[in-house]
Coordinates of N, CA and C and ligand atoms in Angstrom, one line a residue:
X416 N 5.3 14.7 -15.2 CA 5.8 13.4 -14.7 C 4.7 12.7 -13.9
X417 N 4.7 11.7 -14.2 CA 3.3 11.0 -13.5 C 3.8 9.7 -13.5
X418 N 4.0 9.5 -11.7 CA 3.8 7.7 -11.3 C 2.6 6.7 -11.7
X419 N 3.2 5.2 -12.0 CA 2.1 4.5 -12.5 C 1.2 4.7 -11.3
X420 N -0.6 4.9 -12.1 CA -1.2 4.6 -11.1 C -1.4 3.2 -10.3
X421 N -1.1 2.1 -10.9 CA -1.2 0.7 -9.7 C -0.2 1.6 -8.3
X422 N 0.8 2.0 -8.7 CA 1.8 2.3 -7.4 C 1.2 3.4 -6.6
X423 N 0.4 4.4 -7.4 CA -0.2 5.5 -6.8 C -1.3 4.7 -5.6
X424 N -2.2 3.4 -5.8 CA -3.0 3.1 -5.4 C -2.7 2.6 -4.2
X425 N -1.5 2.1 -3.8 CA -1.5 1.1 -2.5 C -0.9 2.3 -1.3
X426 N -1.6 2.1 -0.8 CA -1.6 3.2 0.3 C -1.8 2.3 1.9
X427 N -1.4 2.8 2.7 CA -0.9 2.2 4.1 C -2.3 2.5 4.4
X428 N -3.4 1.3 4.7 CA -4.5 1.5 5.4 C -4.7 0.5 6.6
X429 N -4.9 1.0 8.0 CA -4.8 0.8 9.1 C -6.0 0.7 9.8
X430 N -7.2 0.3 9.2 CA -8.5 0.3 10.2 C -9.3 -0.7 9.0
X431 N -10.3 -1.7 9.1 CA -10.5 -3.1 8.4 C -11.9 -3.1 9.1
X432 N -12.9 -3.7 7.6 CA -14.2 -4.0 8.5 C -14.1 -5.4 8.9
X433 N -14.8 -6.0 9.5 CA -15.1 -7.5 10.3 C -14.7 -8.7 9.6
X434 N -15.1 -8.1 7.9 CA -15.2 -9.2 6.4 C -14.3 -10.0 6.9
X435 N -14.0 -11.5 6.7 CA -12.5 -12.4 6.8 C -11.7 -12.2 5.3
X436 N -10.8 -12.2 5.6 CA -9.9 -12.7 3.9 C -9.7 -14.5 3.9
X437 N -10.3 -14.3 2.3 CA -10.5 -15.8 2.2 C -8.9 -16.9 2.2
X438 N -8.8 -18.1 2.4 CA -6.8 -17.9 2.0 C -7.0 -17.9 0.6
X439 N -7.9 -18.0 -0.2 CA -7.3 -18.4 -1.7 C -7.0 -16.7 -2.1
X440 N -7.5 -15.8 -1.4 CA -6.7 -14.4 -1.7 C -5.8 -14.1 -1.1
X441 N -5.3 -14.8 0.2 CA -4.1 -14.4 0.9 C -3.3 -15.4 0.0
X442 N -3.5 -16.5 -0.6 CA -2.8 -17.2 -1.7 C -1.6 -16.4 -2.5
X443 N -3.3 -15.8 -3.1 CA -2.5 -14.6 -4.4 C -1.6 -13.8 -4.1
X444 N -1.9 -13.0 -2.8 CA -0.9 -12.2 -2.3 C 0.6 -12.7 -2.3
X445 N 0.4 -14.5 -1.7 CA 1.8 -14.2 -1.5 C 2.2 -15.2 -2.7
X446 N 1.6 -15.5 -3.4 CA 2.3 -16.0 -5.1 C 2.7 -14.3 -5.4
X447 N 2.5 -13.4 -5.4 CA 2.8 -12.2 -6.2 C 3.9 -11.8 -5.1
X448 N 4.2 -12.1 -4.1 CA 5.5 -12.0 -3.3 C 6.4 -12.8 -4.0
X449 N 5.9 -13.8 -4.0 CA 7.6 -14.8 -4.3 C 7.6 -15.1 -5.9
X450 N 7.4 -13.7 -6.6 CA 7.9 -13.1 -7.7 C 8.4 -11.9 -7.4
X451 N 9.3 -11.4 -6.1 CA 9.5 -10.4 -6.2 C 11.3 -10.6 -6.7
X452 N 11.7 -10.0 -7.1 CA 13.4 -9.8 -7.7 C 13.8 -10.4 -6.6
X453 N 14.6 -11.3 -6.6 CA 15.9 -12.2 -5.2 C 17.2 -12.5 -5.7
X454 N 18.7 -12.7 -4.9 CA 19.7 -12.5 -5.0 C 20.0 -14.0 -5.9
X455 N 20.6 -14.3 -6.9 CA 21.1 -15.1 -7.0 C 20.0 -16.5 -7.5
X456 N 18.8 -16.0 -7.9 CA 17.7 -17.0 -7.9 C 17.4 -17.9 -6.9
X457 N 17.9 -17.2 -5.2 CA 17.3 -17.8 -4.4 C 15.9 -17.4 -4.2
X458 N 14.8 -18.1 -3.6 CA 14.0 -17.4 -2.5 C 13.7 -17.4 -1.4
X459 N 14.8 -16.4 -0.3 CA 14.8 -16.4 0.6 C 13.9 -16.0 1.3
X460 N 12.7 -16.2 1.2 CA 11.7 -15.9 2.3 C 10.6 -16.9 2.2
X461 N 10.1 -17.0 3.7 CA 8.9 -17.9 3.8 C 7.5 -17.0 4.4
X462 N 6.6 -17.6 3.9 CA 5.6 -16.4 4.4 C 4.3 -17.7 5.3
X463 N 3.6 -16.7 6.1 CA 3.3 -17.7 7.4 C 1.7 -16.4 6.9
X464 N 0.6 -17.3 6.6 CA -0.6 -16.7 6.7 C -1.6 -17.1 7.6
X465 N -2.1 -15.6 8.1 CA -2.2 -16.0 9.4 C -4.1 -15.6 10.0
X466 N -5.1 -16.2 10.1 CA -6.1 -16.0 10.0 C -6.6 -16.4 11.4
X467 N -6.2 -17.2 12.3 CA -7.1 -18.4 13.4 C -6.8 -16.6 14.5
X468 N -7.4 -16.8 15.7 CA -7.9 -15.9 16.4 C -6.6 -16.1 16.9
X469 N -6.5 -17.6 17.4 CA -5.6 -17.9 18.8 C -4.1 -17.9 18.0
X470 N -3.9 -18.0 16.9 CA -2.5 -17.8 16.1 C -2.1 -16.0 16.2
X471 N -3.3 -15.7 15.6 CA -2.7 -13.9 16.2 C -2.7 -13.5 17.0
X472 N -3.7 -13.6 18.4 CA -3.1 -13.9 19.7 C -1.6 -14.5 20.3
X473 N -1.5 -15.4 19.8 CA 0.3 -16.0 20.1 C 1.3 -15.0 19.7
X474 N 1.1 -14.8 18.6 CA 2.2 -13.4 18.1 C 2.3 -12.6 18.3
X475 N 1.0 -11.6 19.1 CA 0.6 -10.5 19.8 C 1.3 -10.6 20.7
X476 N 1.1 -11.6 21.3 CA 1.5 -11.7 23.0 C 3.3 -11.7 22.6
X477 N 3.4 -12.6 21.9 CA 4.8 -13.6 22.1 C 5.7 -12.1 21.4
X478 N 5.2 -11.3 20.8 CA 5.8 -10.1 20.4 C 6.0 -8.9 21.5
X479 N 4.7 -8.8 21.7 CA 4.4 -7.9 22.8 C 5.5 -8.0 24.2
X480 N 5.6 -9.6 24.7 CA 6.4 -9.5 25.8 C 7.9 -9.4 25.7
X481 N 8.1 -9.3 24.5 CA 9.2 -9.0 23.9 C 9.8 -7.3 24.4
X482 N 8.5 -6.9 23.8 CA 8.6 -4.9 23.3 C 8.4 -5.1 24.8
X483 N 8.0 -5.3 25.7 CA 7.8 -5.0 26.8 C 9.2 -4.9 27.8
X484 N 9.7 -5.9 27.7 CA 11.0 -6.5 28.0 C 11.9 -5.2 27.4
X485 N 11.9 -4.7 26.5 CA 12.9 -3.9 25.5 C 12.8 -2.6 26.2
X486 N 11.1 -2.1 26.1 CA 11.1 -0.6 26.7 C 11.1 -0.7 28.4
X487 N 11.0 -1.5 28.9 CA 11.2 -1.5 30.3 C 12.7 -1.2 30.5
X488 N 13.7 -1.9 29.6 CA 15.4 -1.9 29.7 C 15.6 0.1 29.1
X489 N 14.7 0.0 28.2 CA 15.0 1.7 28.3 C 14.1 2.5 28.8
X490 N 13.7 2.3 30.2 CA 13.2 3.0 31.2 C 12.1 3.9 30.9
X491 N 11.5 3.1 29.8 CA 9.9 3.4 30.0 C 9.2 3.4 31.0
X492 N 8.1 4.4 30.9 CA 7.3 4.8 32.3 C 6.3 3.5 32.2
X493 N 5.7 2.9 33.5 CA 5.3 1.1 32.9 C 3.9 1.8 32.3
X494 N 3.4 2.4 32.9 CA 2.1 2.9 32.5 C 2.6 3.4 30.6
X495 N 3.0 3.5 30.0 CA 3.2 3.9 28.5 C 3.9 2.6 28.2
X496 N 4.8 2.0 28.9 CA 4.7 0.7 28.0 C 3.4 -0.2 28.1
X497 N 2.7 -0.1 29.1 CA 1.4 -0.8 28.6 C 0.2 0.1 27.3
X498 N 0.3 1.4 27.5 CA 0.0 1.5 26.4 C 0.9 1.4 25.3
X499 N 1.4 1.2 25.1 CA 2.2 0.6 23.7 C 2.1 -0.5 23.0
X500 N 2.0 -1.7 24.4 CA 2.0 -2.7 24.3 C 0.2 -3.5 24.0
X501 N -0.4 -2.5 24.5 CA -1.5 -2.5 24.4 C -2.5 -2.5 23.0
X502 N -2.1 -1.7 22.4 CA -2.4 -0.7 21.1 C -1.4 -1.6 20.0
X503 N -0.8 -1.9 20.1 CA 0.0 -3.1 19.0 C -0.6 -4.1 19.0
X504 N -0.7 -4.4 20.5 CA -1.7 -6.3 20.6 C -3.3 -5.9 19.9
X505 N -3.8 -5.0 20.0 CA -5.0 -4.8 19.3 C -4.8 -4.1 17.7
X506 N -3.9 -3.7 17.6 CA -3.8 -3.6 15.9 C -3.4 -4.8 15.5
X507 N -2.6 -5.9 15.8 CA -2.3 -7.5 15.4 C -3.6 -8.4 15.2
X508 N -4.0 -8.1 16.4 CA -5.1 -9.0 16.6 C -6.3 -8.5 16.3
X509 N -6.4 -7.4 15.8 CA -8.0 -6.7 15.3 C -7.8 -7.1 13.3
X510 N -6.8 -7.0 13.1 CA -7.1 -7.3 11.4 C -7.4 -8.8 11.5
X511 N -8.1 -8.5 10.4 CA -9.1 -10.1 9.6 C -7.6 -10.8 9.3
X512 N -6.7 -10.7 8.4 CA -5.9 -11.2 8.5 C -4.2 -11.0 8.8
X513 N -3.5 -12.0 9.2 CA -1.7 -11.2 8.7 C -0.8 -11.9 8.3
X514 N 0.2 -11.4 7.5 CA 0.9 -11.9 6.6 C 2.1 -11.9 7.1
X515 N 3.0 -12.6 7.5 CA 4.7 -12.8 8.0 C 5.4 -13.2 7.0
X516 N 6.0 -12.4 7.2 CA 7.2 -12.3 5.9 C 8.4 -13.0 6.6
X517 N 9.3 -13.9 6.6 CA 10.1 -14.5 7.1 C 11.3 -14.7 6.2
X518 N 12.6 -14.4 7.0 CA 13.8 -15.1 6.0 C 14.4 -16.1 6.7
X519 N 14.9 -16.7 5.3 CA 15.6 -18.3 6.2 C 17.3 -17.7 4.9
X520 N 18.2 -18.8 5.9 CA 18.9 -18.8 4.7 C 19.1 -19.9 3.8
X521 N 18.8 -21.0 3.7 CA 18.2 -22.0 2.7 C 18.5 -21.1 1.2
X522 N 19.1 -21.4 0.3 CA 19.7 -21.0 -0.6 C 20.3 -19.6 -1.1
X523 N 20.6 -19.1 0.3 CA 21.9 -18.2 0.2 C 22.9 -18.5 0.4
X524 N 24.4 -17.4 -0.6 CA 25.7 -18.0 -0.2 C 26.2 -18.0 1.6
X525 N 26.9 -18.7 1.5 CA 27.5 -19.1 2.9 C 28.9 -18.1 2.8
X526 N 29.5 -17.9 3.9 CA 30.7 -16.6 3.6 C 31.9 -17.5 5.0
X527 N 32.9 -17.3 5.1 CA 33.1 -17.6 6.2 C 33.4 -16.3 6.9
X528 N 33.4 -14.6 6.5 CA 33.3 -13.8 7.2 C 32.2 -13.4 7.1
X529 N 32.6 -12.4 8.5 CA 31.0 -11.6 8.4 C 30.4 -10.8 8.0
X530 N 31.8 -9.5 7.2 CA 31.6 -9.2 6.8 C 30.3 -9.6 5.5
X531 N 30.6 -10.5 4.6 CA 30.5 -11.1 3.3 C 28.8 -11.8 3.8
X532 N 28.8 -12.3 5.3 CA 27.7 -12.9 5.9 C 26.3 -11.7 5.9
X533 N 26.9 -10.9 6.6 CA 26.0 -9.4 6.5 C 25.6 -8.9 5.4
X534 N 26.3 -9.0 4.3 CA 26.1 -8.4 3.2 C 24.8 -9.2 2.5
X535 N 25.7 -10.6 2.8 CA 24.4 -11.3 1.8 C 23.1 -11.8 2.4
X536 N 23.0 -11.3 4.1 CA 21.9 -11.4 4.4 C 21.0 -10.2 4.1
X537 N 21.9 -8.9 4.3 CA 21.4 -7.7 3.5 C 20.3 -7.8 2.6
X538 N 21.1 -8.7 1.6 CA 20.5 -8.9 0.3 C 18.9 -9.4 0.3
X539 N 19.6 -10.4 1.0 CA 18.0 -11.1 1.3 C 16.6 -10.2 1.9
X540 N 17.4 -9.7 3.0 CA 16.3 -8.5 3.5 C 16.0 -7.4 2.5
X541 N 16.7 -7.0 1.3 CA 16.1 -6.3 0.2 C 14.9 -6.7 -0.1
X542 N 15.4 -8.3 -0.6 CA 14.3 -8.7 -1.5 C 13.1 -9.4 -0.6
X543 N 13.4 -9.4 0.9 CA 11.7 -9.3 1.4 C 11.3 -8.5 1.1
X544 N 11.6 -7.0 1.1 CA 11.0 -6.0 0.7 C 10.7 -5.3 -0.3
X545 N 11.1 -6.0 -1.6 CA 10.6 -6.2 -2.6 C 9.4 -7.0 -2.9
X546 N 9.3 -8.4 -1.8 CA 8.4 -9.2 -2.1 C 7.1 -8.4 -1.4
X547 N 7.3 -8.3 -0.1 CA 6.4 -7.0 0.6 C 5.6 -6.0 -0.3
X548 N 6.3 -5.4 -1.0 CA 5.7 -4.2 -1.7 C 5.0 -5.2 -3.0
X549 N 5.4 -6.2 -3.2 CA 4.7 -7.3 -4.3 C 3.4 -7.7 -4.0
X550 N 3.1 -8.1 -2.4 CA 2.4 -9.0 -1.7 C 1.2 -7.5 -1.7
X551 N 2.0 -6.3 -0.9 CA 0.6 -4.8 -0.9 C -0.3 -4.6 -2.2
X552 N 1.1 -4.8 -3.3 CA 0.6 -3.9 -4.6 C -0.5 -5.0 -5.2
X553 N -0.5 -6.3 -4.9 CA -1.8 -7.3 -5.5 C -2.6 -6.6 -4.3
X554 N -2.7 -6.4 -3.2 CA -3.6 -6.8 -2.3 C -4.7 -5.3 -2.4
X555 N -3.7 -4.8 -3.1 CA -4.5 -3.3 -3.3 C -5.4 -3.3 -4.6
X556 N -4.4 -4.4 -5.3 CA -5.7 -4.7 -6.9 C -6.4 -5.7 -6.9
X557 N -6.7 -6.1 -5.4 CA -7.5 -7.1 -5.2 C -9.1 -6.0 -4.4
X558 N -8.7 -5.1 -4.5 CA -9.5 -4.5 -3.1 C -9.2 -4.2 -1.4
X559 N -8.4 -5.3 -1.5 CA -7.7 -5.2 0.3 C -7.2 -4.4 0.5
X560 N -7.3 -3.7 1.9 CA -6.3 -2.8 2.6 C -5.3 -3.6 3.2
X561 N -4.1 -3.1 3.3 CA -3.0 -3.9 3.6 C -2.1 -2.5 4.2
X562 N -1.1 -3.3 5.7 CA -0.5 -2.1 6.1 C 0.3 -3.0 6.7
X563 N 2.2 -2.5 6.4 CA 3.2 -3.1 6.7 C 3.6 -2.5 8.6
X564 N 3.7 -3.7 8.9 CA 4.0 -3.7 10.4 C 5.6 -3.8 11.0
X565 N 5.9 -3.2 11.3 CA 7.3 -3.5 11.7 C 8.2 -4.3 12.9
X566 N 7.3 -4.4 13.9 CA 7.4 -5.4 15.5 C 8.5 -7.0 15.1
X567 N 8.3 -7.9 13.7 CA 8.7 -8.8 13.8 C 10.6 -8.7 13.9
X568 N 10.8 -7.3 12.9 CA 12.5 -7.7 12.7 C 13.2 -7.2 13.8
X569 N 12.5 -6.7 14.9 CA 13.2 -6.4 16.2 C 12.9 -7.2 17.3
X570 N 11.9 -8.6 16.5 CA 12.1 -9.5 17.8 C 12.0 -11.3 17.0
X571 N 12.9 -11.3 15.7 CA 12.3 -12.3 14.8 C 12.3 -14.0 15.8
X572 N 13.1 -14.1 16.5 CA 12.9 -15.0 17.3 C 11.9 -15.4 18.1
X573 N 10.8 -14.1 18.9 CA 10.0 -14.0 19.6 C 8.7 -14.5 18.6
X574 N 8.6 -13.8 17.6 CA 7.6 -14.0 16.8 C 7.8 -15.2 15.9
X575 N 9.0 -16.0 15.7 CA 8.9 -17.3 15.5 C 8.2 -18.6 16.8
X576 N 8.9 -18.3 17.6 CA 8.6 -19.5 18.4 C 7.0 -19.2 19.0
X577 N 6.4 -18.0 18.9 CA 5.0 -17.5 19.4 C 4.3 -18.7 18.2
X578 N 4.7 -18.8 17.0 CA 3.7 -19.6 16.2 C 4.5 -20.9 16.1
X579 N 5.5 -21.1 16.3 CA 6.2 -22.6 16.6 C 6.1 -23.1 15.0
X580 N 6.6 -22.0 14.5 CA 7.8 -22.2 12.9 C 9.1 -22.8 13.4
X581 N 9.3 -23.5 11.6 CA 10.8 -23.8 11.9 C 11.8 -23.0 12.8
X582 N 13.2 -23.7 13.0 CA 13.8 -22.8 13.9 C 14.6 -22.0 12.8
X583 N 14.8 -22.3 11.3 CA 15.5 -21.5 10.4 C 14.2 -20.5 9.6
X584 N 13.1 -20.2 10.0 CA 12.5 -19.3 9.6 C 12.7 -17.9 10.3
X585 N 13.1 -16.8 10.4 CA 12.9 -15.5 10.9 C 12.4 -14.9 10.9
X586 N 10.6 -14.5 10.9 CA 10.2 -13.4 11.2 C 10.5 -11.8 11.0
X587 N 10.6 -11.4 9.7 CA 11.1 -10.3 9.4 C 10.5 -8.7 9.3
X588 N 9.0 -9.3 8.6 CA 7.8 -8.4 8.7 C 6.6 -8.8 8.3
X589 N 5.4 -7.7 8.5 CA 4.3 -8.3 9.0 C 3.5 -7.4 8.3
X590 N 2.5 -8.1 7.9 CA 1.2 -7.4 6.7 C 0.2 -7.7 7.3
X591 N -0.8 -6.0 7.5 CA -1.9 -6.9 8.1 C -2.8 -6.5 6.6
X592 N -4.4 -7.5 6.6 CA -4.7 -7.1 5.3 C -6.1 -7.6 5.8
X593 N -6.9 -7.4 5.1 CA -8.4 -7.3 5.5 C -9.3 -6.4 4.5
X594 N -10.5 -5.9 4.5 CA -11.0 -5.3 4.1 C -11.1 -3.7 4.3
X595 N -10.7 -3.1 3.4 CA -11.0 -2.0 3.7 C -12.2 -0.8 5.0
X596 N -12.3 -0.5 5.9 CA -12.8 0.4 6.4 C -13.3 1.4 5.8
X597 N -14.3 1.7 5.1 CA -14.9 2.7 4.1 C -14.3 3.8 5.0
X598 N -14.5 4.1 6.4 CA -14.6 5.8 7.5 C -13.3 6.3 7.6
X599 N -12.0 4.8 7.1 CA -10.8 5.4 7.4 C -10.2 6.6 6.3
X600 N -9.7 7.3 6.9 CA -9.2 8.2 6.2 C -8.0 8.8 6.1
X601 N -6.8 8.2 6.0 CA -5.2 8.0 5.8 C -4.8 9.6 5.5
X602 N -3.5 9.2 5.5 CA -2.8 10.5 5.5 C -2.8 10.6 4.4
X603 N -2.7 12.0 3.8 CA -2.3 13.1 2.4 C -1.3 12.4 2.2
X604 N -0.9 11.7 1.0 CA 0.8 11.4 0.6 C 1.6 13.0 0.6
X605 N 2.4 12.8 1.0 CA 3.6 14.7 1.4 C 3.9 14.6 -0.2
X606 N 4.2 15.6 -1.3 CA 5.1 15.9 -2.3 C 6.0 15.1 -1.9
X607 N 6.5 14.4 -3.2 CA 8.4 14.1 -3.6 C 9.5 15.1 -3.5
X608 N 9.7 15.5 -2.5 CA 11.2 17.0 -3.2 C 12.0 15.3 -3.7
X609 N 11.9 15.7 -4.8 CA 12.7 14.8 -6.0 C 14.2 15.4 -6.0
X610 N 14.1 16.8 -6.1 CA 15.6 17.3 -6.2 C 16.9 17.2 -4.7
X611 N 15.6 16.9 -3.8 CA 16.0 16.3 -2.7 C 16.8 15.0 -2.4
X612 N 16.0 14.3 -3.2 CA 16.1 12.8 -2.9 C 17.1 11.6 -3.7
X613 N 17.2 13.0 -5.1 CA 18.0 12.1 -6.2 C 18.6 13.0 -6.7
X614 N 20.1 12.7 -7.1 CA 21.4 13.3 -7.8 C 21.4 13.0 -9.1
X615 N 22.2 13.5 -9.7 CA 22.4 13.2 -11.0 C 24.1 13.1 -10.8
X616 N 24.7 12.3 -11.9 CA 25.9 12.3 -12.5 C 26.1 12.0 -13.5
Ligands
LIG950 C1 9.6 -1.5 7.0 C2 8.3 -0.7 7.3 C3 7.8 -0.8 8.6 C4 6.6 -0.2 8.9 N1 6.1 -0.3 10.1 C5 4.9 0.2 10.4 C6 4.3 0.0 11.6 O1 4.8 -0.7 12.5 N2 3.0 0.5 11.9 C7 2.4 1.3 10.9 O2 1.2 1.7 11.2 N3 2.9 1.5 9.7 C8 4.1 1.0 9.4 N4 4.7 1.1 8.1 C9 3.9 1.9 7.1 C10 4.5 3.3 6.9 O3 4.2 4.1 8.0 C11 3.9 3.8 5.6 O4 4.3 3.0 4.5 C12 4.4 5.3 5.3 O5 3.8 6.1 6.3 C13 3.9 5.7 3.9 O6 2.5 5.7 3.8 P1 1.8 4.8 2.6 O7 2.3 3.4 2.8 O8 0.4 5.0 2.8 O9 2.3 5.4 1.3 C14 5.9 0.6 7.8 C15 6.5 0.6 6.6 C16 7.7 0.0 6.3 C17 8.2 0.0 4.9

């Protein structure tokens, strides 16, 4: 059994040389996102590319004081929330570039429960993550290292108004992408226990 290799190739890489990404390649990336599968032939996501020094600074911070606020409430020691907070603001701000993935709801169904509301925002957050894994898998057959960040969907309002997007965009998740680091050297992918993971009926 053998996975396609394009899928075998995109790997979570976390360290970038200096190079800039040009936009006409952060372009591509996210044209190859918003072909990813969506509910109903909406497309619910907006994507925010993100290159200026002082724009990923804003997000850093505007995120940052967020997580700070969060682990202080769960009685983090301050000295480790500053390193936390620390070490996030320079992985944001050290890639050449980053990618926000954002959902609005602009042509999803409307529900008047909440149930029915949750579900179909659900939906929508599928297919960011569809579009995500769309946006890595070009960025990997482009050459770029690319590595999904997770800080925006636990603060999507923080990391909206840090870049002063609409107020119906949300901030969902975050791609940083750059040039590869030739010295980095990522983790071993673990084996699939396949018999683990999937049933039959
Ligand atoms: C929703 C999501 C959030 C993630 N958040 C982070 C993150 O905040 N920081 C990070 O270094 N990697 C993050 N990752 C990357 C995973 O750690 C990585 O995909 C996983 O370890 C598998 O490695 P691979 O992508 O190289 O196959 C995230 C991945 C996903 C799908």
């Amino acid at each position: 059994m053998t996975v396609p290799a394009f899928l075998e190739a995109r790997r979570s890489i976390r360290a970038f040389t200096d190079a800039p990404v040009a936009d006409d390649a952060l372009d591509v990336l996210v044209a190859a996102a918003c072909i990813a599968p969506a509910p109903h032939h909406s497309r619910p996501w907006r994507f925010v590319t993100i290159t200026s020094a002082d724009a990923k600074e804003a997000l850093a911070a505007g995120m940052g004081a967020r997580w700070r606020t969060d682990l202080a409430a769960d009685d983090v020691a301050a000295d480790r929330i500053d390193e936390l907070v620390a070490a996030s603001h320079a992985k944001l701000t050290g890639a050449p570039a980053v990618v926000l993935g954002c959902l609005t709801w602009n042509g999803l169904d409307r529900y008047p429960d909440e149930a029915r509301r949750r579900a179909e925002w659900g939906m929508a957050l599928l297919s960011l993550g569809a579009a995500v894994e769309n946006l890595m898998l070009a960025a990997a057959d482009a050459g770029l290292a690319s590595c999904w960040v997770a800080a925006p969907i636990f603060c999507p309002d923080a990391a909206r108004d840090a870049l002063a997007l609409p107020d119906e965009w949300l901030p969902h998740a975050c791609v940083l992408v750059g040039h590869p680091d030739p010295a980095y050297v990522g983790r071993v992918r673990p084996p699939i226990p396949l018999d683990d993971l999937r049933a039959r009926r």
